[in-house]
Coordinates of N, CA and C in Angstrom, one line a residue:
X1 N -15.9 25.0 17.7 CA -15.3 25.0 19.0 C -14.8 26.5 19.3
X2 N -15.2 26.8 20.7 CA -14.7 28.2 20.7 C -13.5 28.0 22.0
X3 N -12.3 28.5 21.5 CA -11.3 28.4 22.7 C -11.2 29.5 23.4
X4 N -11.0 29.6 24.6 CA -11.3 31.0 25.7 C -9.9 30.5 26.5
X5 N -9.0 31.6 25.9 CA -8.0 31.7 26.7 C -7.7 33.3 27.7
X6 N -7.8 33.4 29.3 CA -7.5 35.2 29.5 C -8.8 35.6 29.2
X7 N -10.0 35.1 29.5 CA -11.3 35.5 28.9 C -11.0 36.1 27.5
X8 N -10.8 36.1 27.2 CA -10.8 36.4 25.4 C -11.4 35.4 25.0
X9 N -12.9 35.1 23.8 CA -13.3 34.0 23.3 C -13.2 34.8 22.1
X10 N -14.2 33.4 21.3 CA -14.4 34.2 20.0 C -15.6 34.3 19.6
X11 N -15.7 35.0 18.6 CA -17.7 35.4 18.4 C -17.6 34.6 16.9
X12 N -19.1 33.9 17.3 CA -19.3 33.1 15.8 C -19.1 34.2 14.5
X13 N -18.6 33.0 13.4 CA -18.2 33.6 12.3 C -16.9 34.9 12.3
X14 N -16.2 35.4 13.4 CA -15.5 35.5 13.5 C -13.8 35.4 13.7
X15 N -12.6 35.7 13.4 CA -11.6 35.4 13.3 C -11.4 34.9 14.8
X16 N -10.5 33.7 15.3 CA -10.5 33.5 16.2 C -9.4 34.3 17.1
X17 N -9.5 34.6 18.6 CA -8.7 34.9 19.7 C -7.6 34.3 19.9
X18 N -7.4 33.2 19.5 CA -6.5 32.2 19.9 C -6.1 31.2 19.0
X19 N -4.6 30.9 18.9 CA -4.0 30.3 17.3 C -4.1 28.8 18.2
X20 N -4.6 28.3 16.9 CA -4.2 26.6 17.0 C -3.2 26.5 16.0
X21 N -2.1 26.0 16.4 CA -1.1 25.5 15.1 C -0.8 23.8 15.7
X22 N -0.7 23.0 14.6 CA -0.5 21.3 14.6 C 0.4 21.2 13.3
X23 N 1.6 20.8 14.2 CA 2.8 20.2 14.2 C 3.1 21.7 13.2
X24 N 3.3 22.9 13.8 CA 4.1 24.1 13.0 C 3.2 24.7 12.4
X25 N 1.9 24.0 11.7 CA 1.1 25.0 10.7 C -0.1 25.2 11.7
X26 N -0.4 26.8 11.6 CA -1.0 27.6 11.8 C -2.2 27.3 11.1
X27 N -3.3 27.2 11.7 CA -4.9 26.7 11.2 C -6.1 28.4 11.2
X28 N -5.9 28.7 10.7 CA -6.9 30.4 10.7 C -8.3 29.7 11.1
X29 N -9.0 29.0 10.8 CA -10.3 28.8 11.4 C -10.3 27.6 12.8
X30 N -11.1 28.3 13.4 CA -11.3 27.0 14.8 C -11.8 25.9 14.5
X31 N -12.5 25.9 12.8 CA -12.3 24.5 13.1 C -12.0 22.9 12.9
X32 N -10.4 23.5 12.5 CA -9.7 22.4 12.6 C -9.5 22.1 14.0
X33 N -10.1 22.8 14.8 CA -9.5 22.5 16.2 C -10.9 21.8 16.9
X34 N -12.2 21.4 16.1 CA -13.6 20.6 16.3 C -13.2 19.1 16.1
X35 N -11.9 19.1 15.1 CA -11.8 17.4 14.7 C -10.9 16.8 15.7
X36 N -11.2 15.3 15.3 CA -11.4 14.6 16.3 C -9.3 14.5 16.2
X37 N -8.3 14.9 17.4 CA -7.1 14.1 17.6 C -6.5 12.8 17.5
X38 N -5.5 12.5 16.8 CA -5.2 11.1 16.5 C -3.3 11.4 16.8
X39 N -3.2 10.7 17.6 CA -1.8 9.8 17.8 C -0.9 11.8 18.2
X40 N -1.8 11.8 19.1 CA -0.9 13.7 20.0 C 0.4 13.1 20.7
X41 N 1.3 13.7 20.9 CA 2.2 13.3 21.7 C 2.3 14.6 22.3
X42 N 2.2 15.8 22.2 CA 1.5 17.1 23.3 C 1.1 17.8 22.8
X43 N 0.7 19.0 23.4 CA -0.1 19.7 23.3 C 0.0 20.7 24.6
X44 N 0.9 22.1 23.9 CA 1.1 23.2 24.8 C -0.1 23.8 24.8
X45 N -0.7 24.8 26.1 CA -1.2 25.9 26.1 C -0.6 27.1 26.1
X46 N -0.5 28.1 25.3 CA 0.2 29.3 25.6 C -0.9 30.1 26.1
X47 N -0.2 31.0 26.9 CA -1.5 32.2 27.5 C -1.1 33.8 27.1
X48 N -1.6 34.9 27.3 CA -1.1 36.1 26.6 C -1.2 36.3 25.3
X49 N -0.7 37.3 24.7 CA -0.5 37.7 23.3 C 0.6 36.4 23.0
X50 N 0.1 36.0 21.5 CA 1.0 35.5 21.0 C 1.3 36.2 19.7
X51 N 1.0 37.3 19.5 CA 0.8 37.6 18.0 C 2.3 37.3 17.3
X52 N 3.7 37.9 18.0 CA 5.2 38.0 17.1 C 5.2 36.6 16.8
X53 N 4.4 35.1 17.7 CA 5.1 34.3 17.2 C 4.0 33.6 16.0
X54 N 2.7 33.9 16.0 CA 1.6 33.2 15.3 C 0.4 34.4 14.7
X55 N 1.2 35.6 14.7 CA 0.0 36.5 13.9 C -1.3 37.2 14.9
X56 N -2.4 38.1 14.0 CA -3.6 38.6 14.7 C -4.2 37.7 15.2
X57 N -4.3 36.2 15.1 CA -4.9 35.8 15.7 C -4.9 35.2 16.8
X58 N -3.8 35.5 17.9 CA -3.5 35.0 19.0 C -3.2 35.9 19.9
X59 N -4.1 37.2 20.3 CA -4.5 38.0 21.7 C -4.4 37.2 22.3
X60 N -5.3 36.3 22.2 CA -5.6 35.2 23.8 C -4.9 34.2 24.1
X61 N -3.8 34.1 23.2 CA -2.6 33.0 23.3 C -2.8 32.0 22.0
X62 N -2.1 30.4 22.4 CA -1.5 29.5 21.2 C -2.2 28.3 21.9
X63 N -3.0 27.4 21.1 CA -2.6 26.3 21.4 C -1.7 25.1 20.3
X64 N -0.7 24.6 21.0 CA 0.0 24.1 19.7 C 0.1 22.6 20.4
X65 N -0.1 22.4 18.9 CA -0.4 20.6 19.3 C 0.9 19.8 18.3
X66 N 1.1 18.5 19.0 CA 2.5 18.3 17.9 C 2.2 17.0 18.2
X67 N 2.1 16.1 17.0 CA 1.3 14.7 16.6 C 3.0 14.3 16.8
X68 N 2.9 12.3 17.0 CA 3.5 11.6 17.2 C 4.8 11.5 15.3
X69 N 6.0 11.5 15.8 CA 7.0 11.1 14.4 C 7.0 9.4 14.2
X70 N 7.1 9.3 12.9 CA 7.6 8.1 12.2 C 8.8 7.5 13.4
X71 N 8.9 5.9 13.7 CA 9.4 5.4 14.7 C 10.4 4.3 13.5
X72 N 11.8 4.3 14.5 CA 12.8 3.4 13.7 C 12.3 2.2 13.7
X73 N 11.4 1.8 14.9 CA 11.5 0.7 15.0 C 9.5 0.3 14.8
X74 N 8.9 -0.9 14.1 CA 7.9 -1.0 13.7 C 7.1 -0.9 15.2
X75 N 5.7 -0.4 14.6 CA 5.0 0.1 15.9 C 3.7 -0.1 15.1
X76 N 2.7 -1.2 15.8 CA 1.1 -1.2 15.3 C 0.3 -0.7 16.0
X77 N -0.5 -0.4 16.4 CA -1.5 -0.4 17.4 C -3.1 0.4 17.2
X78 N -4.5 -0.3 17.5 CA -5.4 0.1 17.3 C -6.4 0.0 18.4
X79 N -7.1 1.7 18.3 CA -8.4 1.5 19.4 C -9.3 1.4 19.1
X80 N -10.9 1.1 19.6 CA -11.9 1.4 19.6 C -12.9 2.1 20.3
X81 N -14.0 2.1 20.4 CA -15.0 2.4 21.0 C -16.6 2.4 20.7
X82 N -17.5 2.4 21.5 CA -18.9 2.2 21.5 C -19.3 3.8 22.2
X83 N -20.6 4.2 21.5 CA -21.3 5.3 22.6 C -22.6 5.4 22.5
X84 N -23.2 6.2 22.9 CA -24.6 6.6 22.7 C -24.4 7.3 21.5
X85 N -25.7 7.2 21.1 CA -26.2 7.6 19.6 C -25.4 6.7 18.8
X86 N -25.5 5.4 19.1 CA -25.1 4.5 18.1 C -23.7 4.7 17.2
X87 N -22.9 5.5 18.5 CA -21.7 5.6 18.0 C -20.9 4.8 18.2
X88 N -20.0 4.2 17.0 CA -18.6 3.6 16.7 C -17.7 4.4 16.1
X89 N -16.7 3.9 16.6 CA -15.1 4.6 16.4 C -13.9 3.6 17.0
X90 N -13.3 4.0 15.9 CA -11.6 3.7 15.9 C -10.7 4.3 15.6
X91 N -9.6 3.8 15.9 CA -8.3 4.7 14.9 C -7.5 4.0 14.6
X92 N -6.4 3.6 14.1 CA -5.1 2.8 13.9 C -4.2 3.4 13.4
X93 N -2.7 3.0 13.5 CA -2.0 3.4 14.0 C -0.4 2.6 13.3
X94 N 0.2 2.5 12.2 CA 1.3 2.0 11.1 C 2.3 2.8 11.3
X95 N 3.7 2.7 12.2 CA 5.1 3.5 12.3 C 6.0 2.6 11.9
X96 N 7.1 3.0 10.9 CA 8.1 2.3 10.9 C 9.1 2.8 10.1
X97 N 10.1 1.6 9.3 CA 10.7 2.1 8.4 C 10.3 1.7 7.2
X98 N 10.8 2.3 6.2 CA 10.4 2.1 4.6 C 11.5 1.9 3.8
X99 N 12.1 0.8 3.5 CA 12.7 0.5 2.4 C 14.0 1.0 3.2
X100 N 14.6 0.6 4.1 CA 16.2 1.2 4.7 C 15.9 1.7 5.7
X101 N 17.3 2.2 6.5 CA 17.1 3.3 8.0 C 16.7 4.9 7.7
X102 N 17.3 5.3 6.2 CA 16.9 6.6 5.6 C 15.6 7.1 5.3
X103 N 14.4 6.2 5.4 CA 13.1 6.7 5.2 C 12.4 6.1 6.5
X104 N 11.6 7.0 6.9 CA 10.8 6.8 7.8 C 8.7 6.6 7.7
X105 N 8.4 5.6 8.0 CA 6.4 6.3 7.5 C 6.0 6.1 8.4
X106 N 4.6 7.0 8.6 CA 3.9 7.0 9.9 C 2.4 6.9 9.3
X107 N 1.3 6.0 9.5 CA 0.0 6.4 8.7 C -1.0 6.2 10.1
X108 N -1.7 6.9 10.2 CA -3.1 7.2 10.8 C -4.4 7.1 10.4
X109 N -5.3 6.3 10.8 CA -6.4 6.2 9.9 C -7.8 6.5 11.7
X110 N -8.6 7.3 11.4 CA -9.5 7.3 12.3 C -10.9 7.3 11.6
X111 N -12.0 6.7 11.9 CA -13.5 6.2 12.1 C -14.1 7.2 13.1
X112 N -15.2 7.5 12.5 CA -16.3 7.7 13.9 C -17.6 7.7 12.7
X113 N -18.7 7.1 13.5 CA -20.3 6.4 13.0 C -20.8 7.0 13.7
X114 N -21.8 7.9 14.0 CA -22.8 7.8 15.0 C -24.3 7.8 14.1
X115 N -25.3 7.6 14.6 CA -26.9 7.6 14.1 C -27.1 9.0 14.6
X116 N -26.6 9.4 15.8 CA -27.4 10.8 16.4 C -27.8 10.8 17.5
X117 N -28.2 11.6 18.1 CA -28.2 11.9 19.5 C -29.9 12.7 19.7
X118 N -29.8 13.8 18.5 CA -31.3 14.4 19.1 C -32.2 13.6 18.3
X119 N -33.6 14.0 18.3 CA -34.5 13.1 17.7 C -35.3 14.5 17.1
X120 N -35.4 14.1 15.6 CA -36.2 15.5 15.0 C -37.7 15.1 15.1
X121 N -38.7 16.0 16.1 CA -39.8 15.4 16.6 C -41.2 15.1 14.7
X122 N -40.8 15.7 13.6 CA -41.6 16.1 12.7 C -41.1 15.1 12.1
X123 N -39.8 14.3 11.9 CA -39.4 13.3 10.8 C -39.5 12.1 12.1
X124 N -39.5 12.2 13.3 CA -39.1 10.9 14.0 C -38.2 10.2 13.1
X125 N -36.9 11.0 13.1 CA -35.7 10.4 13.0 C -34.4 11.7 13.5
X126 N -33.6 10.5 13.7 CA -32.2 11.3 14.0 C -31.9 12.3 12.9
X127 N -31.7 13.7 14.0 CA -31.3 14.9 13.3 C -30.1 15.5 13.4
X128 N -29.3 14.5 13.7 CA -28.0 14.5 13.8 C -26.8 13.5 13.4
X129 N -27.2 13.1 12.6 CA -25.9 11.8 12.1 C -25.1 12.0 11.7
X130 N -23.2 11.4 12.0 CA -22.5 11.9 12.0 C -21.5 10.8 11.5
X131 N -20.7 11.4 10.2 CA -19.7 10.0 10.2 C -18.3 11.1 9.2
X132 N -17.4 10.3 9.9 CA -15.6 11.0 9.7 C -15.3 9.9 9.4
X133 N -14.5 10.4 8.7 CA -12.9 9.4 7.8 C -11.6 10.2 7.8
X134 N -10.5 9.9 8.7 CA -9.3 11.0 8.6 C -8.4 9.5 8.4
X135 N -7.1 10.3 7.5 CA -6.5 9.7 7.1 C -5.3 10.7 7.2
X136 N -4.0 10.4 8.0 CA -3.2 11.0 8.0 C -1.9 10.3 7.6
X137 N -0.5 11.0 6.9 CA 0.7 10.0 6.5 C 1.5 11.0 6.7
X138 N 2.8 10.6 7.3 CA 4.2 11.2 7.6 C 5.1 10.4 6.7
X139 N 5.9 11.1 6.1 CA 7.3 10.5 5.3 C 8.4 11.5 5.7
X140 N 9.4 10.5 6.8 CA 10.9 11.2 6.9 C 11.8 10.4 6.3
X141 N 12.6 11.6 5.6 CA 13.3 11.1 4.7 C 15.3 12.0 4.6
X142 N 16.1 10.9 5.6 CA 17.3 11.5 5.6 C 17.8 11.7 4.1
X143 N 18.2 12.9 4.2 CA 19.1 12.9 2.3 C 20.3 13.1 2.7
X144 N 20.5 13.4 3.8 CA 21.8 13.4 4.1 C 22.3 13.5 5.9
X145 N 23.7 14.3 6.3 CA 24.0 14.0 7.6 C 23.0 15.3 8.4
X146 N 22.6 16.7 7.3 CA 22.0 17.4 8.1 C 20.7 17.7 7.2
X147 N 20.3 17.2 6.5 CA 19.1 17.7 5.3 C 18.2 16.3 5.7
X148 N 16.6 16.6 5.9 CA 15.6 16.0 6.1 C 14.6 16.3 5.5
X149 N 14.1 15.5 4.5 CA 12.9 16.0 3.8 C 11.6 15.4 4.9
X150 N 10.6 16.1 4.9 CA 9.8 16.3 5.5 C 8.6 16.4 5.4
X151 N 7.9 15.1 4.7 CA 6.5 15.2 4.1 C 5.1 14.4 4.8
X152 N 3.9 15.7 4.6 CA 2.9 15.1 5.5 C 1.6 15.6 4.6
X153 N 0.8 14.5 5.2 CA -0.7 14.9 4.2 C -1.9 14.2 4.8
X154 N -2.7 14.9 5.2 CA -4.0 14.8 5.9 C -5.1 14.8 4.7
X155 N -6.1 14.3 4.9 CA -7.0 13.9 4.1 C -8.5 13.6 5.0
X156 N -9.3 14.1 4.9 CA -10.5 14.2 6.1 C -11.9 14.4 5.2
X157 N -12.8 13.6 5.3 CA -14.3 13.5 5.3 C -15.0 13.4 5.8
X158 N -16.0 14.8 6.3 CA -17.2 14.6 7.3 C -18.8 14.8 6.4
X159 N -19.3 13.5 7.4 CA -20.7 13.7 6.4 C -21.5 14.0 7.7
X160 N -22.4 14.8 7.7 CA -23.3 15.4 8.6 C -24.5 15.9 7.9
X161 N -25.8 16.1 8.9 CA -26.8 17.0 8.6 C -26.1 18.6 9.2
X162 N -25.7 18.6 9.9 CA -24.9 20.1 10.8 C -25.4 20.2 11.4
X163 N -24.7 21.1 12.3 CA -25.0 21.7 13.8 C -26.7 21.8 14.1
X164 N -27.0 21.3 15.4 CA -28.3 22.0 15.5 C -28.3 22.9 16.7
X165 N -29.2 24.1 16.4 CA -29.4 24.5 17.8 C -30.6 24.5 18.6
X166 N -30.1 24.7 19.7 CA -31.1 24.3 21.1 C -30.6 25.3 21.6
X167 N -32.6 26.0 22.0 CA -32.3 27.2 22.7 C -32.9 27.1 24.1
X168 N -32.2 27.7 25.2 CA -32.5 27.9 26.9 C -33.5 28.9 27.3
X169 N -34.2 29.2 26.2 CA -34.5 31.0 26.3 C -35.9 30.2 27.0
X170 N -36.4 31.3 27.6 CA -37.7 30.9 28.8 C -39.0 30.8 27.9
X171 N -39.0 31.8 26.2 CA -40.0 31.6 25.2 C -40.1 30.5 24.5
X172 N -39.2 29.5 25.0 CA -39.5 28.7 24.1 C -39.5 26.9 25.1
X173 N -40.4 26.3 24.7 CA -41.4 25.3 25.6 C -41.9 24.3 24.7
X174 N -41.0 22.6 24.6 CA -41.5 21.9 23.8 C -41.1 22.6 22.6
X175 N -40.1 23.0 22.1 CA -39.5 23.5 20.8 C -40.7 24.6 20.3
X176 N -42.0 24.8 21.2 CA -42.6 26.1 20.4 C -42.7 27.3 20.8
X177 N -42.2 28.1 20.0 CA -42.0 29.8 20.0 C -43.5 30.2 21.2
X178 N -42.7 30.9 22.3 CA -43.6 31.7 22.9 C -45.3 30.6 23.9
X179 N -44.7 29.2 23.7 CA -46.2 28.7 24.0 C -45.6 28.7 25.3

């Protein structure tokens, strides 16, 4: 993903224009900012230099995203979905308390399946299959009237063939060079 904030983008393989940070930490490659969102509760755009507040890499500004906190009170809930390319997906969704009012947990689990979308014309099969596993957990933990421990841990598996490209260029016709 390339973000273009103030026309400033970024050039492949290069450092990005523009800071993603989620929930405080600062992500140096774009692309933590390709995976898929689970349980956002917002998501600022900054515009301008951001460098004093997030470093070189925010010429083009911030985008800062800040996921949903552990809830006092129990909270379930799960989605789904169907698409093309034989995609399935879900996410779910565990807030509550843990053992007292002093601990708090939050767990996130998201799915996505897909078969693929393009068709590799030499294997006649999908040249694109795609499947994620993210697993996210929050732990708030009062130790006292002003001290909060503060623990989180993401955990992510993507299995893919990788990116393909598709070129617009006028030499190329039925995927062959120059015919």
């Amino acid at each position: 993903a390339f973000v273009n904030i103030r026309g400033l983008s970024q050039i492949r393989n290069v450092d990005p224009t523009v800071a993603v940070v989620i929930d405080g930490v600062l992500s140096t490659t774009s692309l933590s900012f390709s995976q898929d969102l689970f349980d956002v509760q917002q998501i600022e755009v900054l515009k301008g230099p951001q460098g004093a507040l997030y470093g070189r890499n925010a010429t083009g500004g911030a985008v800062n995203i800040t996921t949903k906190q552990p809830t006092t009170d129990p909270e379930i809930y799960v989605r789904g979905g169907l698409g093309n390319g034989d995609l399935v997906q879900f996410s779910g969704v565990a807030s509550g308390p843990i053992g007292g009012d002093n601990v708090l947990g939050r767990v996130v689990v998201g799915y996505k399946d897909a078969d693929g979308w393009r068709d590799n014309v030499a294997t006649d099969v999908k040249a694109d299959p795609y499947e994620d596993l993210t697993v996210a957990g929050k732990l708030l933990w009062e130790l006292g009237e002003r001290t909060t421990l503060d623990l989180r841990l993401t955990v992510s598996q993507t299995e893919s063939t990788g990116s393909q490209f598709v070129s617009n260029a006028p030499t190329f016709v039925n995927g062959i060079p120059g015919a």
